[in-house]
Coordinates of C-alpha atoms in Angstrom, one line a residue:
M1 CA -3.1 3.0 -4.7
R2 CA -1.1 1.8 -1.8
I3 CA -2.7 -0.6 0.8
I4 CA -1.5 -0.3 4.4
R5 CA -2.7 -2.9 6.9
D6 CA -0.6 -2.2 10.1
Y7 CA -0.9 1.1 11.9
K8 CA 2.2 0.3 14.1
Y9 CA 4.6 0.1 11.1
V10 CA 3.9 2.9 8.6
D11 CA 6.2 4.2 5.9
P12 CA 6.6 8.0 6.3
K13 CA 5.2 8.5 2.7
D14 CA 1.9 6.8 3.9
R15 CA 1.3 9.2 6.7
G16 CA -0.4 12.6 6.7
A17 CA -3.4 11.9 4.5
S18 CA -6.9 13.2 4.5
A19 CA -9.0 10.1 5.0
A20 CA -12.6 8.9 5.0
I21 CA -13.3 6.3 7.7
G22 CA -15.9 3.6 7.6
N23 CA -16.7 0.1 6.3
F24 CA -17.7 1.2 2.8
D25 CA -19.5 -2.0 2.0
G26 CA -20.7 -1.5 -1.6
V27 CA -19.0 1.9 -1.9
H28 CA -22.5 3.4 -2.5
L29 CA -23.3 7.1 -3.2
G30 CA -23.5 7.9 0.5
H31 CA -20.0 6.5 0.9
R32 CA -18.8 8.4 -2.1
S33 CA -20.1 11.7 -0.6
V34 CA -17.8 11.0 2.5
I35 CA -14.9 10.2 0.2
D36 CA -15.5 13.3 -1.8
L37 CA -15.3 15.5 1.3
A38 CA -12.0 13.9 2.2
R39 CA -10.8 14.5 -1.4
S40 CA -11.7 18.2 -1.1
K41 CA -9.7 18.5 2.2
A42 CA -6.8 16.6 0.6
V43 CA -6.6 19.2 -2.2
D44 CA -6.8 22.0 0.4
L45 CA -4.0 20.4 2.5
N46 CA -1.9 19.2 -0.5
C47 CA -1.9 15.7 0.9
P48 CA -2.9 12.2 -0.3
L49 CA -6.5 11.0 -0.3
G50 CA -7.0 8.1 2.0
V51 CA -9.7 5.7 3.1
M52 CA -9.5 3.8 6.4
T53 CA -11.6 0.6 6.6
F54 CA -11.5 -2.7 8.4
E55 CA -11.1 -6.3 7.4
P56 CA -12.9 -8.4 8.3
H57 CA -16.0 -6.3 8.5
P58 CA -16.7 -5.7 12.3
R59 CA -20.2 -7.3 11.9
Q60 CA -18.5 -10.4 10.5
Y61 CA -16.0 -10.4 13.3
F62 CA -18.5 -10.2 16.1
A63 CA -21.1 -12.5 14.5
P64 CA -19.2 -15.0 12.3
L65 CA -22.1 -17.4 12.1
S66 CA -24.7 -14.8 11.0
P67 CA -26.0 -15.0 7.4
A68 CA -23.7 -13.6 4.7
F69 CA -24.3 -9.9 4.3
R70 CA -21.4 -8.3 2.5
L71 CA -22.0 -6.5 -0.8
M72 CA -18.4 -6.9 -1.9
N73 CA -15.3 -8.7 -0.8
A74 CA -12.1 -6.8 0.2
E75 CA -10.6 -7.1 -3.3
A76 CA -13.7 -5.7 -5.0
R77 CA -13.8 -2.8 -2.5
A78 CA -10.2 -2.0 -3.2
H79 CA -10.8 -2.0 -6.9
R80 CA -13.7 0.4 -6.6
L81 CA -11.8 2.7 -4.2
E82 CA -8.9 2.8 -6.6
K83 CA -11.2 3.8 -9.5
L84 CA -12.4 6.7 -7.3
G85 CA -8.8 8.0 -7.0
V86 CA -8.0 6.9 -3.5
E87 CA -4.2 6.9 -3.0
R88 CA -3.9 5.3 0.4
L89 CA -6.1 2.5 1.6
Y90 CA -5.7 1.8 5.3
E91 CA -7.2 -1.6 5.5
L92 CA -6.9 -2.4 9.2
N93 CA -6.9 -6.0 10.5
F94 CA -10.0 -6.0 12.7
N95 CA -9.1 -8.2 15.6
A96 CA -9.4 -8.4 19.4
A97 CA -6.7 -5.8 19.9
L98 CA -8.2 -3.2 17.6
S99 CA -11.7 -3.9 18.7
G100 CA -10.7 -3.5 22.3
L101 CA -9.3 0.0 21.9
P102 CA -11.5 2.7 23.6
A103 CA -12.4 5.6 21.3
E104 CA -9.8 7.9 22.7
D105 CA -7.1 5.3 22.3
F106 CA -8.2 4.6 18.7
A107 CA -7.8 8.3 17.9
K108 CA -4.4 8.6 19.7
H109 CA -2.8 5.3 18.6
V110 CA -4.3 4.8 15.1
I111 CA -5.2 8.2 13.7
V112 CA -2.5 10.3 15.3
Q113 CA 0.5 8.2 16.1
G114 CA 0.0 5.5 13.5
F115 CA -1.1 7.2 10.4
G116 CA -0.6 10.9 11.3
L117 CA -3.8 11.8 9.5
R118 CA -4.3 15.5 9.0
H119 CA -8.0 15.3 8.4
V120 CA -10.7 12.6 8.8
V121 CA -14.3 12.5 7.4
V122 CA -17.0 10.2 8.7
G123 CA -20.7 9.8 8.2
A124 CA -23.2 11.2 10.7
D125 CA -24.0 7.7 11.9
F126 CA -20.4 6.8 12.6
Y127 CA -19.4 4.9 15.8
F128 CA -16.0 3.7 16.8
G129 CA -14.0 2.3 19.7
K130 CA -14.7 -0.5 22.2
G131 CA -18.4 -1.2 22.5
R132 CA -19.1 1.6 19.9
G133 CA -18.2 4.0 22.7
G134 CA -17.5 6.9 20.4
N135 CA -19.5 8.7 17.8
A136 CA -19.0 11.4 15.3
G137 CA -19.3 14.1 18.0
T138 CA -16.7 12.3 20.1
L139 CA -14.4 12.2 17.1
E140 CA -14.8 16.0 16.7
E141 CA -13.9 16.6 20.3
L142 CA -10.8 14.3 20.1
G143 CA -9.7 15.9 16.8
A144 CA -9.7 19.3 18.5
Q145 CA -7.7 18.0 21.4
M146 CA -5.2 16.0 19.3
G147 CA -4.7 18.2 16.3
F148 CA -6.5 16.6 13.4
G149 CA -9.4 18.1 11.5
V150 CA -12.8 16.3 11.4
T151 CA -15.7 16.7 9.0
V152 CA -19.0 14.9 9.7
A153 CA -20.8 14.2 6.4
P154 CA -24.6 14.2 6.3
L155 CA -26.5 11.1 5.3
I156 CA -27.5 11.0 1.6
A157 CA -30.9 10.2 0.2
D158 CA -33.2 10.7 -2.7
A159 CA -37.0 10.8 -3.0
Q160 CA -37.1 7.0 -2.6
G161 CA -35.1 7.0 0.7
E162 CA -31.7 6.9 2.3
F163 CA -28.7 5.4 0.4
S164 CA -27.6 2.6 2.7
S165 CA -26.0 -0.9 2.4
T166 CA -29.2 -2.3 4.0
S167 CA -31.4 -0.7 1.2
I168 CA -29.1 -2.1 -1.5
R169 CA -29.2 -5.6 0.0
Q170 CA -33.0 -5.4 -0.1
A171 CA -33.0 -4.3 -3.7
L172 CA -30.8 -7.2 -4.7
S173 CA -32.9 -9.7 -2.7
D174 CA -36.0 -8.4 -4.6
G175 CA -34.3 -9.0 -7.9
K176 CA -34.0 -5.3 -8.7
P177 CA -30.3 -4.6 -9.7
E178 CA -31.4 -1.4 -11.3
D179 CA -32.5 0.0 -7.9
A180 CA -29.3 -1.2 -6.3
A181 CA -27.3 0.6 -9.1
R182 CA -29.2 3.8 -8.4
M183 CA -28.1 3.8 -4.8
L184 CA -24.6 2.5 -5.5
G185 CA -23.9 4.9 -8.4
H186 CA -22.6 1.9 -10.3
L187 CA -23.7 -1.6 -11.2
H188 CA -23.5 -4.2 -8.4
R189 CA -20.5 -6.5 -9.1
I190 CA -19.4 -9.9 -7.9
E191 CA -15.7 -10.4 -8.3
G192 CA -13.3 -13.3 -7.8
P193 CA -11.3 -16.0 -9.4
V194 CA -12.9 -18.4 -11.8
I195 CA -13.3 -21.7 -10.1
S196 CA -13.8 -25.3 -11.4
G197 CA -17.4 -26.4 -11.7
D198 CA -19.1 -29.5 -12.8
Q199 CA -18.5 -28.6 -16.5
R200 CA -22.1 -29.4 -17.4
G201 CA -22.3 -26.1 -19.3
R202 CA -19.7 -27.3 -21.7
D203 CA -21.7 -30.4 -22.4
L204 CA -24.8 -28.2 -23.0
G205 CA -23.0 -26.0 -25.5
Y206 CA -22.8 -23.2 -23.0
P207 CA -19.5 -23.3 -21.1
T208 CA -19.6 -21.1 -18.0
A209 CA -17.2 -19.4 -15.8
N210 CA -18.0 -20.1 -12.1
L211 CA -17.6 -17.7 -9.2
A212 CA -18.1 -18.4 -5.5
I213 CA -20.5 -16.2 -3.6
D214 CA -19.6 -17.4 -0.1
G215 CA -19.6 -14.5 2.4
L216 CA -21.6 -12.2 0.1
H217 CA -25.2 -11.2 0.4
P218 CA -26.8 -13.4 -2.3
P219 CA -28.9 -11.6 -4.9
K220 CA -32.2 -13.1 -5.8
F221 CA -31.6 -16.5 -7.4
G222 CA -32.2 -16.6 -11.1
V223 CA -30.9 -15.5 -14.4
Y224 CA -29.4 -12.1 -15.1
A225 CA -28.1 -10.1 -18.1
V226 CA -24.5 -9.2 -17.1
L227 CA -21.4 -7.3 -18.1
V228 CA -18.2 -9.2 -17.5
D229 CA -14.7 -7.8 -17.1
V230 CA -11.8 -10.2 -17.3
L231 CA -9.3 -8.4 -15.0
E232 CA -6.0 -10.0 -16.0
G233 CA -4.3 -12.4 -18.4
P234 CA -4.4 -12.7 -22.2
H235 CA -8.2 -12.4 -22.4
K236 CA -8.3 -9.2 -20.3
G237 CA -11.2 -7.1 -21.5
H238 CA -14.9 -6.3 -21.4
Y239 CA -17.6 -8.7 -22.5
H240 CA -21.4 -9.3 -22.4
G241 CA -23.0 -12.4 -21.0
A242 CA -25.9 -14.2 -19.2
A243 CA -25.5 -15.4 -15.7
S244 CA -27.3 -17.8 -13.3
I245 CA -27.1 -17.3 -9.6
G246 CA -28.4 -20.1 -7.3
L247 CA -28.5 -23.8 -6.7
R248 CA -28.9 -25.3 -10.3
P249 CA -32.1 -27.2 -9.2
T250 CA -32.2 -29.3 -12.4
F251 CA -29.1 -31.1 -11.1
G252 CA -30.1 -31.2 -7.5
G253 CA -28.4 -30.5 -4.1
N254 CA -25.8 -27.8 -5.1
H255 CA -24.0 -25.1 -3.2
P256 CA -25.0 -21.6 -4.3
N257 CA -22.7 -19.9 -6.8
L258 CA -22.7 -17.7 -9.9
E259 CA -22.3 -19.2 -13.4
V260 CA -21.8 -16.8 -16.3
Y261 CA -21.8 -17.7 -20.0
I262 CA -19.7 -15.0 -21.8
F263 CA -21.0 -14.3 -25.3
D264 CA -18.7 -14.7 -28.2
F265 CA -15.8 -15.8 -26.0
S266 CA -13.3 -18.6 -26.2
G267 CA -10.4 -19.1 -23.9
D268 CA -9.1 -20.6 -20.6
I269 CA -9.7 -18.3 -17.7
Y270 CA -9.6 -20.8 -14.8
G271 CA -8.0 -19.1 -11.8
I272 CA -8.3 -15.6 -13.4
D273 CA -10.1 -12.8 -11.6
I274 CA -13.2 -11.6 -13.3
S275 CA -15.9 -9.1 -12.3
V276 CA -19.6 -9.7 -13.1
A277 CA -22.0 -6.7 -13.1
L278 CA -25.7 -7.4 -12.7
V279 CA -27.6 -5.3 -15.3
G280 CA -31.1 -6.9 -15.4
Y281 CA -33.0 -9.7 -13.7
Q282 CA -34.8 -12.0 -16.1
R283 CA -36.4 -14.9 -14.4
V284 CA -36.4 -17.2 -11.3
E285 CA -34.5 -20.5 -11.2
L286 CA -36.4 -23.4 -12.7
K287 CA -36.1 -27.1 -12.6
F288 CA -36.3 -28.8 -16.0
D289 CA -37.5 -32.3 -16.7
N290 CA -34.8 -33.0 -19.3
L291 CA -31.7 -31.4 -20.9
A292 CA -33.5 -30.5 -24.1
A293 CA -35.9 -28.3 -22.2
L294 CA -33.0 -26.7 -20.3
I295 CA -31.1 -25.9 -23.5
D296 CA -34.1 -24.4 -25.1
Q297 CA -34.6 -22.1 -22.1
I298 CA -30.9 -21.1 -22.1
D299 CA -31.2 -20.2 -25.8
K300 CA -34.1 -17.9 -24.8
D301 CA -32.3 -16.5 -21.8
C302 CA -29.3 -15.5 -24.0
V303 CA -31.5 -13.8 -26.5
E304 CA -33.2 -11.8 -23.7
S305 CA -29.8 -11.0 -22.1
R306 CA -28.6 -9.6 -25.4
R307 CA -31.7 -7.5 -25.8
I308 CA -31.3 -6.1 -22.2
L309 CA -27.6 -5.3 -22.7
A310 CA -28.2 -3.6 -26.1
A311 CA -30.7 -1.3 -24.4
H312 CA -28.4 -0.7 -21.5
T313 CA -25.4 0.3 -23.6

């Protein structure tokens, strides 16, 4: 998959795609329905399948001090889109210039002159252009005028409600990763480089790999059964583990992060990108009076994680 970030300087081979447009936070089943429609048009037109999205997320750009809300960072989103067969990722820098383009200028300068898109697909709730001045209907009108096709995808739901990033955030806040996975169509993952921690886990007999969760919507704090993918390096592969997300209250006054103990693993993965998938929520964070009690609980957590993961696979 090729990633293109500037619509003013585009290699000819990156033009002419059929592209889905949106933020695609989480790349849930509703997003995948939009991408699949773009894929169908790409086959019909014999052109690349593309996705156009924005970085940072417009909500993050306009309200940088608001609580963290993203389900995935840009790298995790790109990994997921690549797995779905996207060939061109148009990851536009969302800045003052881009956000200031009226809807008609966005269609003219970005869609037509910049990327030369042959067809675009958006969700029924799509808005674009300065002040959200354009919607899906506006895009259909502009497509007819400027010579690119437009498909408006219906919103997707099941008996339990609409598939949306908001609903997925709520499921994660409630400690229900299974419900989040139902709407996502895949396990919710937290990805990033392994960072240095306090190395307390090593002293407890449970060395952990630590990931930052800054900028991401925090799942319910507590212990989870997880699947772990080491994405690069000599230890690249798939593993099982138990993870704790939260503040580590036994040790007091910490910044939230994710710590994962990878079962049956030995190796140095500091600085290596890993992906941690939440399979099942086990318990809330607890504060222990002494290390012996903490170690006893970790022993039990690992047994329970292994049981959950055996049932999952």
